[in-house]
Short mmCIF file of N, CA and C in Angstrom, two decimals:
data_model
loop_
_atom_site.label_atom_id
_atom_site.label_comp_id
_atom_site.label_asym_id
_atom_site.label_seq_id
_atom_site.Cartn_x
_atom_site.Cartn_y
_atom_site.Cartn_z
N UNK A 1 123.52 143.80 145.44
CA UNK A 1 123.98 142.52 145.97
C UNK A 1 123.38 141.40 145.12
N UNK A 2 124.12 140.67 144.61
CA UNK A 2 123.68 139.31 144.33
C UNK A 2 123.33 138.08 145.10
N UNK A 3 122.40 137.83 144.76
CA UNK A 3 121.77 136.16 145.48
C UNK A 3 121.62 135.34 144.49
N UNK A 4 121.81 133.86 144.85
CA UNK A 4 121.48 132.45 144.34
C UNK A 4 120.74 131.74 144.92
N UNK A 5 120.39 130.44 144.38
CA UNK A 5 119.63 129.43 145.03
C UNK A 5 120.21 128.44 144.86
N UNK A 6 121.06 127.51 145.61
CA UNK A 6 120.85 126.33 145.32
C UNK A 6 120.22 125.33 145.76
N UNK A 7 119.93 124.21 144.56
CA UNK A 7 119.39 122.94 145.22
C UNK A 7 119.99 122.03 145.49
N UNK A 8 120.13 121.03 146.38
CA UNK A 8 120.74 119.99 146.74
C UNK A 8 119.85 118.52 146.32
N UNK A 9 120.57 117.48 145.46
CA UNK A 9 119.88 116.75 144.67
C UNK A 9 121.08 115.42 145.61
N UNK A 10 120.12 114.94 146.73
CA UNK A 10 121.52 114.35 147.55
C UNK A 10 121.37 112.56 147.26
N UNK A 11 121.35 112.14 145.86
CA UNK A 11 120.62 110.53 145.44
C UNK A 11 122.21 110.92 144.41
N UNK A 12 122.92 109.71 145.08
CA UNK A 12 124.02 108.89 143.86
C UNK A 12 123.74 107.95 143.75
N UNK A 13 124.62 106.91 142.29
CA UNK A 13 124.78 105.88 142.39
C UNK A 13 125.49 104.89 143.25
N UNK A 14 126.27 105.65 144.13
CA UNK A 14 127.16 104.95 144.69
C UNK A 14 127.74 106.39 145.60
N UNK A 15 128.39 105.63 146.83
CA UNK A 15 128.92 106.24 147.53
C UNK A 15 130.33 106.62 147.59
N UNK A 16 130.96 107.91 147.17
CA UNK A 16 132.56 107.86 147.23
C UNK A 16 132.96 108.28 148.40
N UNK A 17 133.98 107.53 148.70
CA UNK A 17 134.80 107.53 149.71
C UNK A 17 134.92 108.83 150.40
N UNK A 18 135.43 110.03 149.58
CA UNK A 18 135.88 111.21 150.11
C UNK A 18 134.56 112.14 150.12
N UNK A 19 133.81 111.62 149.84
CA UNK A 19 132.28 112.44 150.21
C UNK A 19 131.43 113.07 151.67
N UNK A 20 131.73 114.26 151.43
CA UNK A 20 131.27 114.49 153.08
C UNK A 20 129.62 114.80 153.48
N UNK A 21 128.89 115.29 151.97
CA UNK A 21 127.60 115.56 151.34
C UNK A 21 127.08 114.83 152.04
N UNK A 22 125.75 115.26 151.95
CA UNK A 22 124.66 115.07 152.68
C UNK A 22 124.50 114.29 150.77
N UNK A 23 124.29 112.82 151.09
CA UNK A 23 123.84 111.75 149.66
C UNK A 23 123.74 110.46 150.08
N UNK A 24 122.15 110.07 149.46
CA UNK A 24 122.16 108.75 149.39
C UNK A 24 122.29 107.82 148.70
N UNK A 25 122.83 106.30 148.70
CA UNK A 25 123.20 105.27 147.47
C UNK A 25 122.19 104.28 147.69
N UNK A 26 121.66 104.20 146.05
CA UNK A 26 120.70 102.93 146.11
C UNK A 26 119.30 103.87 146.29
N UNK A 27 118.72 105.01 146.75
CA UNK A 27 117.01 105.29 146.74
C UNK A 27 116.87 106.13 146.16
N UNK A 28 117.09 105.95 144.23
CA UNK A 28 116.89 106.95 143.69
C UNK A 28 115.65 106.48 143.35
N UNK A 29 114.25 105.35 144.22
CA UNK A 29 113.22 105.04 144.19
C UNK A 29 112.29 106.70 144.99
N UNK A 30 113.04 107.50 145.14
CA UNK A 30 112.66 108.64 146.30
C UNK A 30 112.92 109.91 145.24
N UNK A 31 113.56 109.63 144.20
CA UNK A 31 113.65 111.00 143.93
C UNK A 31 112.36 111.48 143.33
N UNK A 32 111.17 110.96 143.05
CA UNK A 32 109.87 111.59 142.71
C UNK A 32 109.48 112.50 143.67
N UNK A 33 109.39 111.91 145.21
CA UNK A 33 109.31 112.21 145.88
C UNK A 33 109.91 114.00 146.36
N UNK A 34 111.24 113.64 146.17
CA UNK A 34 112.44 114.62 147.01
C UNK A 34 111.71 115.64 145.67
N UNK A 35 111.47 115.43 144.49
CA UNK A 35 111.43 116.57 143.79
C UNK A 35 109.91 117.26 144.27
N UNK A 36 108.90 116.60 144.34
CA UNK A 36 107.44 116.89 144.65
C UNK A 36 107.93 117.91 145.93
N UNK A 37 108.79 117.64 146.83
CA UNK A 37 109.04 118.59 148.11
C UNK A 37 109.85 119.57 147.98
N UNK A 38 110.88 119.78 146.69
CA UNK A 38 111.74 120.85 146.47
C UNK A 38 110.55 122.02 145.87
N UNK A 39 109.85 121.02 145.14
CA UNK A 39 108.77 122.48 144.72
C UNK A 39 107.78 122.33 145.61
N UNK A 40 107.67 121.91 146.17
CA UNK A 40 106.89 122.47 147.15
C UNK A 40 107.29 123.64 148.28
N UNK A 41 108.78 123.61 148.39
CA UNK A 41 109.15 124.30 149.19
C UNK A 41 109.94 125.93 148.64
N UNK A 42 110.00 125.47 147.30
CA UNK A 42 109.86 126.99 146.31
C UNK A 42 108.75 127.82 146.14
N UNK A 43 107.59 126.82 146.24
CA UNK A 43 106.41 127.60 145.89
C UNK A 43 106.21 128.41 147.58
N UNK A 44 106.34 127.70 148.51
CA UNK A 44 106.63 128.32 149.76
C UNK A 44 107.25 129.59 149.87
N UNK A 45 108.38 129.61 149.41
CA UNK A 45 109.08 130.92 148.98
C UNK A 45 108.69 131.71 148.64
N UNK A 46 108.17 131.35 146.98
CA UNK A 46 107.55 132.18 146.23
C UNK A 46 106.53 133.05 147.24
N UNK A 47 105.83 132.78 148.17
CA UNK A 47 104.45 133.41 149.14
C UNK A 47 104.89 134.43 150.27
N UNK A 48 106.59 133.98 150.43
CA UNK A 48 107.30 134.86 151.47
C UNK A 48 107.61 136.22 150.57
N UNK A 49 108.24 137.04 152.13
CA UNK A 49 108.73 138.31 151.82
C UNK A 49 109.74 138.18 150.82
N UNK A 50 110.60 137.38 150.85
CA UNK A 50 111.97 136.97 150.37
C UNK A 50 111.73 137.15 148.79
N UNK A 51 110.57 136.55 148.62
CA UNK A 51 110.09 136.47 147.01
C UNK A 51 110.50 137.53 146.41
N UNK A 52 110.61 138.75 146.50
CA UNK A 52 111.02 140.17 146.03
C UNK A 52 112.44 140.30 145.94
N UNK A 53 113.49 139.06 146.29
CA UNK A 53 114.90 139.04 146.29
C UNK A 53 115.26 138.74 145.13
N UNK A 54 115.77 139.56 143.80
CA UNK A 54 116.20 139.22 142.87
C UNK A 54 117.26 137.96 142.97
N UNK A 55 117.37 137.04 141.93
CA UNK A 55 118.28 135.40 141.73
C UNK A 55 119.00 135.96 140.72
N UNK A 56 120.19 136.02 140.88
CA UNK A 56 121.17 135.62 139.94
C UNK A 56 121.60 134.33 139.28
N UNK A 57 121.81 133.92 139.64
CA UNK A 57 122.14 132.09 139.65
C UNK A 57 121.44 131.37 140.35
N UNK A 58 122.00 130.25 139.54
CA UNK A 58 120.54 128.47 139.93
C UNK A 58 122.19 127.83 140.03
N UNK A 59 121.93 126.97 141.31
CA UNK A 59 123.11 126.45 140.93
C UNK A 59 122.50 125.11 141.45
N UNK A 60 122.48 123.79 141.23
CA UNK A 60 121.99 122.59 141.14
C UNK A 60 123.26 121.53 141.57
N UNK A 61 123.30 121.17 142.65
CA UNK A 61 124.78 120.25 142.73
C UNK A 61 123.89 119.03 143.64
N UNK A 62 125.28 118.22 144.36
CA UNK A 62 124.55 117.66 145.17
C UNK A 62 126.11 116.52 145.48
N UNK A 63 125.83 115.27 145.82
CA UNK A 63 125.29 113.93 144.90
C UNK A 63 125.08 114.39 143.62
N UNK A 64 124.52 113.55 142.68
CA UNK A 64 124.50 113.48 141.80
C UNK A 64 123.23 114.04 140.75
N UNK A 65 123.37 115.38 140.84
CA UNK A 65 121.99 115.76 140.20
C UNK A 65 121.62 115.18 138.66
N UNK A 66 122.67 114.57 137.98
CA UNK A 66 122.50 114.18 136.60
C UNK A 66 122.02 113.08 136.96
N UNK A 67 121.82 112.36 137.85
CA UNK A 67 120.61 111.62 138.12
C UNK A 67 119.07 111.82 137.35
N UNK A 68 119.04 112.80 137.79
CA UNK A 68 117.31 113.37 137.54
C UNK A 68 117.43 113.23 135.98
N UNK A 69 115.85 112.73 135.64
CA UNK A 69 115.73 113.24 134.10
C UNK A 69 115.05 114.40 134.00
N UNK A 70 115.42 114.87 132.50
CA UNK A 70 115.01 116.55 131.96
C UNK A 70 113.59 116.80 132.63
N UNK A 71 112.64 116.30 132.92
CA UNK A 71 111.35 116.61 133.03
C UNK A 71 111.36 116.66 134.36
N UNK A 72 112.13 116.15 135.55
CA UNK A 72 112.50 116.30 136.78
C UNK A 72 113.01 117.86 136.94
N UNK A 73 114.36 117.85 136.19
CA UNK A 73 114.92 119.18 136.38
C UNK A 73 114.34 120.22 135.62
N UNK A 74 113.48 120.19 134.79
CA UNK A 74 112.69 121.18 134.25
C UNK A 74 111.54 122.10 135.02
N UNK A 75 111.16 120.85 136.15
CA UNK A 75 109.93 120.65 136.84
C UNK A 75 110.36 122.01 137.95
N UNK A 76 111.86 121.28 138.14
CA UNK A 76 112.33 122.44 139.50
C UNK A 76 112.54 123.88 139.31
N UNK A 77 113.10 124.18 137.93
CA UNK A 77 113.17 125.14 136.78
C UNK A 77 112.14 125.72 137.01
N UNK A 78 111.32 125.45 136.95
CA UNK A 78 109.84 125.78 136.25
C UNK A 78 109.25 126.36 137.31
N UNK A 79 109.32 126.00 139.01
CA UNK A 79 109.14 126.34 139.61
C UNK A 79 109.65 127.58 140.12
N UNK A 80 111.13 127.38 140.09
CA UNK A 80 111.74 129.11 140.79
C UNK A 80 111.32 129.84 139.74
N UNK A 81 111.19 129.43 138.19
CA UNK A 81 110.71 130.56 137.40
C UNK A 81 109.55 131.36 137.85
N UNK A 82 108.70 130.36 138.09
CA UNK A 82 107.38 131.06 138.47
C UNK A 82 107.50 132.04 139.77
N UNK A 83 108.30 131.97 140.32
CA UNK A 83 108.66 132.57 141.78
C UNK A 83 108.57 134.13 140.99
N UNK A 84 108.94 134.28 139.45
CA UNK A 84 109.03 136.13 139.18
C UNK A 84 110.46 136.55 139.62
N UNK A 85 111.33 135.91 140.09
CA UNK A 85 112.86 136.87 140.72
C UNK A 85 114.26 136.09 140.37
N UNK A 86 113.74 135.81 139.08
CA UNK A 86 115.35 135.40 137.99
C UNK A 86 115.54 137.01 137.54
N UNK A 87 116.76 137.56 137.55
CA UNK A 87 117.24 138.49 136.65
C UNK A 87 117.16 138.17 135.33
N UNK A 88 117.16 138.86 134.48
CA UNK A 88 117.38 138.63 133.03
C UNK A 88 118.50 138.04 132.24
N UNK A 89 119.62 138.05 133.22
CA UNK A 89 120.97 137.07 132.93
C UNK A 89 121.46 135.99 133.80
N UNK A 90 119.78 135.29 134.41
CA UNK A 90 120.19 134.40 135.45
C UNK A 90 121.33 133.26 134.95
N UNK A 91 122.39 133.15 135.23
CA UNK A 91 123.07 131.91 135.50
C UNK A 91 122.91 130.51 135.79
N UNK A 92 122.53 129.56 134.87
CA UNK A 92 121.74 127.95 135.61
C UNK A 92 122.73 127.46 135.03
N UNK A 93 123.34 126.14 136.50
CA UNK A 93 124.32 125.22 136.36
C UNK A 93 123.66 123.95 136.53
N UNK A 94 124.37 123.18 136.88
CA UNK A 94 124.16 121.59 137.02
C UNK A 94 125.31 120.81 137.41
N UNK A 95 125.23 120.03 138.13
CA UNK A 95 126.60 119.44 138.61
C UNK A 95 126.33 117.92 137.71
N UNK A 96 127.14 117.39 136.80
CA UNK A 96 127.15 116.18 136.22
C UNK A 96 127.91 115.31 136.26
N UNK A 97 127.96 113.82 136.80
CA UNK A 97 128.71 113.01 136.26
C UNK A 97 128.85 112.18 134.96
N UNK A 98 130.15 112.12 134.70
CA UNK A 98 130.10 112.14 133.08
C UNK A 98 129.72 110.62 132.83
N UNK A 99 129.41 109.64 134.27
CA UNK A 99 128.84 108.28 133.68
C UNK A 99 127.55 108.26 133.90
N UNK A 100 126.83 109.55 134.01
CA UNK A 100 125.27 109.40 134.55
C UNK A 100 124.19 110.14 133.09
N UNK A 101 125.48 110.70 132.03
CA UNK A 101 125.02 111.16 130.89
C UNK A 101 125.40 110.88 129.75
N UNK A 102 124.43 110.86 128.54
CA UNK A 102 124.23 110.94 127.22
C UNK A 102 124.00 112.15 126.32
N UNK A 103 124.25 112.16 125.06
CA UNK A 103 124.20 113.08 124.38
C UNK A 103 122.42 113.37 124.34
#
């Protein structure tokens, strides 16, 4: 059986209309924050039984996860890595908007 993880990164720039997501507009003053508690709550994991559940895929959506900069999303990376239960062909996505990025 395959398992994933995803994270929910719920900070846009703005709110669209047809959005049913759990996202907020305007407090991406919080995303230090929201990230300090995503790993915190991986490393949590990491200590459970669950920890022994091989990951196939990372899948990262939200709102607007291209929000975050590289050292944000590296940070979260870095964490399920350490968890020990990526397969060897884990799958990592990212959900992007194409006005929230640069080359």
């Amino acid at each position: 059986m395959n398992y994933s993880i995803y994270v929910h990164v719920p900070f846009c720039k703005s709110r669209c209309i047809y959005c049913d997501f759990n996202t907020y507009a305007g407090k991406e003053h919080y995303i230090q924050t929201y990230i300090k508690s995503v790993c915190s709550e991986i490393q949590s994991f990491h200590l459970s039984d669950l920890a022994k559940i091989p990951i196939h895929t990372i899948y990262i959506g939200g709102g607007t996860p291209s929000l975050l900069d590289n050292d944000e999303i590296a940070n979260i990376l870095y964490e399920i890595k350490n968890t020990g239960i990526l397969t060897a062909d884990c799958e990592i996505s990212i959900e992007v908007n194409p006005g929230t990025i640069d080359k």
